[in-house]
Amino acid sequence: PKLVEPCVLAGSQPGDWVLDPFFGSGTVGVVCEEQHRNYVGIELNPEYVRLALNRIRGTQRLLFTYDMEVAK
């Protein structure tokens, strides 16, 4: 998170939306949660989706659950 945080802070204000098209383990989401930013994370690998959700789960700002259905 310490590497990502300066980027999030430099490119957004509280309440802004941050897009991470390669969400991976959810580091951008964690930083956005801590810094009061909204975010959209895109990740194709189901294992990383699970990992990211487990890192972020339990936060008050989580609005949606996920569906592991693969787009065809």
XYZ file of N, CA and C in Angstrom:
216
model
N 0.799 -1.219 0.000
C 0.000 0.000 0.000
C 0.840 1.282 0.000
N 2.032 1.230 0.575
C 2.837 2.452 0.655
C 3.310 2.929 -0.711
N 3.480 2.024 -1.668
C 3.867 2.432 -3.018
C 2.692 3.005 -3.806
N 1.504 2.497 -3.550
C 0.320 2.903 -4.298
C -0.290 4.181 -3.728
N -0.204 4.364 -2.429
C -0.881 5.487 -1.775
C -0.526 6.853 -2.369
N 0.751 7.176 -2.613
C 1.049 8.493 -3.195
C 0.391 8.706 -4.563
N 0.282 7.653 -5.344
C -0.366 7.757 -6.654
C -1.853 8.051 -6.512
N -2.504 7.348 -5.607
C -3.932 7.567 -5.371
C -4.160 8.980 -4.846
N -3.344 9.422 -3.906
C -3.501 10.758 -3.329
C -3.226 11.856 -4.354
N -2.244 11.640 -5.229
C -1.895 12.653 -6.230
C -2.945 12.760 -7.331
N -3.634 11.665 -7.611
C -4.550 11.643 -8.741
C -6.017 11.723 -8.408
N -6.351 11.882 -7.134
C -7.767 11.897 -6.764
C -7.981 12.636 -5.454
N -9.235 13.003 -5.243
C -9.669 13.642 -4.001
C -10.644 12.693 -3.298
N -10.851 12.860 -1.983
C -11.852 12.028 -1.305
C -13.196 12.093 -2.041
N -13.789 10.926 -2.226
C -15.059 10.829 -2.930
C -14.922 10.576 -4.423
N -13.735 10.798 -4.988
C -13.506 10.523 -6.411
C -13.505 9.019 -6.668
N -13.585 8.683 -7.956
C -13.506 7.296 -8.391
C -12.114 6.997 -8.933
N -11.581 5.841 -8.585
C -10.280 5.378 -9.060
C -10.504 4.059 -9.795
N -9.953 3.947 -10.989
C -10.056 2.719 -11.780
C -8.730 1.980 -11.739
N -8.790 0.701 -11.397
C -7.605 -0.155 -11.463
C -7.935 -1.310 -12.405
N -7.484 -1.245 -13.671
C -7.832 -2.287 -14.635
C -7.072 -3.596 -14.441
N -6.108 -3.610 -13.530
C -5.347 -4.825 -13.218
C -5.329 -4.967 -11.697
N -6.470 -5.290 -11.104
C -6.704 -5.197 -9.662
C -5.823 -6.113 -8.826
N -5.465 -7.258 -9.375
C -4.558 -8.158 -8.657
C -5.047 -8.491 -7.263
N -4.206 -8.273 -6.269
C -4.559 -8.621 -4.884
C -5.341 -7.522 -4.181
N -5.696 -6.456 -4.895
C -6.576 -5.438 -4.330
C -5.894 -4.304 -3.586
N -4.614 -4.097 -3.816
C -3.898 -3.053 -3.087
C -4.509 -1.676 -3.320
N -4.876 -1.371 -4.550
C -5.495 -0.073 -4.828
C -6.817 0.047 -4.070
N -7.576 -1.023 -4.008
C -8.829 -1.001 -3.257
C -8.613 -0.744 -1.781
N -7.596 -1.362 -1.210
C -7.280 -1.156 0.206
C -6.928 0.309 0.451
N -6.079 0.875 -0.404
C -5.689 2.278 -0.249
C -6.900 3.192 -0.426
N -7.727 2.905 -1.413
C -8.925 3.717 -1.625
C -9.856 3.663 -0.422
N -10.025 2.506 0.159
C -10.837 2.392 1.373
C -10.275 3.282 2.476
N -8.968 3.217 2.679
C -8.327 3.995 3.746
C -8.387 5.493 3.476
N -8.358 5.880 2.211
C -8.303 7.300 1.844
C -9.652 7.848 1.360
N -10.715 7.094 1.572
C -12.088 7.530 1.276
C -12.302 7.849 -0.204
N -11.769 6.970 -1.053
C -12.016 7.044 -2.486
C -12.900 5.874 -2.886
N -13.735 6.100 -3.884
C -14.474 5.004 -4.503
C -13.547 4.356 -5.526
N -13.795 3.118 -5.862
C -12.910 2.450 -6.810
C -13.632 1.353 -7.561
N -13.100 1.070 -8.741
C -13.526 -0.064 -9.550
C -12.267 -0.845 -9.868
N -12.282 -2.122 -9.552
C -11.148 -2.984 -9.851
C -11.558 -4.056 -10.839
N -10.735 -4.271 -11.838
C -10.997 -5.290 -12.853
C -9.890 -6.334 -12.769
N -10.293 -7.590 -12.617
C -9.319 -8.678 -12.516
C -9.901 -9.916 -13.185
N -9.152 -10.530 -14.076
C -9.618 -11.713 -14.799
C -9.346 -13.018 -14.069
N -8.315 -13.070 -13.268
C -7.925 -14.306 -12.589
C -8.803 -14.525 -11.351
N -9.626 -15.581 -11.344
C -10.524 -15.821 -10.212
C -9.804 -15.951 -8.868
N -8.604 -16.488 -8.875
C -7.863 -16.618 -7.610
C -7.507 -15.249 -7.038
N -7.121 -14.337 -7.909
C -6.809 -12.986 -7.443
C -8.065 -12.236 -7.019
N -9.189 -12.515 -7.686
C -10.457 -11.906 -7.267
C -10.761 -12.323 -5.833
N -10.627 -13.605 -5.546
C -10.871 -14.092 -4.178
C -9.902 -13.455 -3.186
N -8.638 -13.391 -3.556
C -7.631 -12.793 -2.689
C -7.958 -11.329 -2.395
N -8.300 -10.574 -3.429
C -8.628 -9.159 -3.250
C -9.859 -8.986 -2.369
N -10.882 -9.776 -2.623
C -12.096 -9.654 -1.817
C -11.841 -10.005 -0.361
N -11.016 -10.993 -0.114
C -10.689 -11.338 1.269
C -9.926 -10.219 1.956
N -9.086 -9.501 1.213
C -8.353 -8.368 1.796
C -9.294 -7.222 2.132
N -10.295 -7.012 1.290
C -11.170 -5.848 1.430
C -12.419 -6.163 2.256
N -12.804 -7.420 2.294
C -14.040 -7.833 2.974
C -14.095 -7.320 4.407
N -15.261 -6.994 4.852
C -15.417 -6.524 6.224
C -15.361 -5.015 6.350
N -14.991 -4.332 5.270
C -14.987 -2.879 5.343
C -16.413 -2.378 5.192
N -16.688 -1.258 5.764
C -18.041 -0.709 5.732
C -18.437 -0.221 4.350
N -17.455 0.051 3.502
C -17.767 0.635 2.217
C -17.989 -0.399 1.122
N -17.874 -1.678 1.412
C -18.091 -2.707 0.396
C -19.580 -2.758 0.062
N -19.927 -2.414 -1.164
C -21.328 -2.305 -1.554
C -21.857 -3.536 -2.269
N -20.990 -4.264 -2.950
C -21.441 -5.372 -3.778
C -20.681 -6.642 -3.438
N -21.340 -7.753 -3.623
C -20.649 -9.031 -3.568
C -20.234 -9.365 -4.996
N -19.528 -10.430 -5.170
C -19.061 -10.758 -6.512
C -19.706 -12.030 -7.006
N -19.725 -12.148 -8.304
C -20.219 -13.334 -8.980
C -19.063 -13.853 -9.825
N -18.642 -15.077 -9.573
C -17.471 -15.621 -10.251
C -17.799 -16.155 -11.645
N -18.970 -15.847 -12.168
C -19.324 -16.291 -13.510
C -18.388 -15.631 -14.523
N -17.874 -16.412 -15.413
C -16.942 -15.910 -16.414
C -17.723 -15.416 -17.627
N -17.390 -14.221 -18.082
C -18.037 -13.673 -19.274
C -17.647 -14.505 -20.493
N -18.589 -14.732 -21.359
C -18.329 -15.527 -22.567
C -18.347 -14.641 -23.788
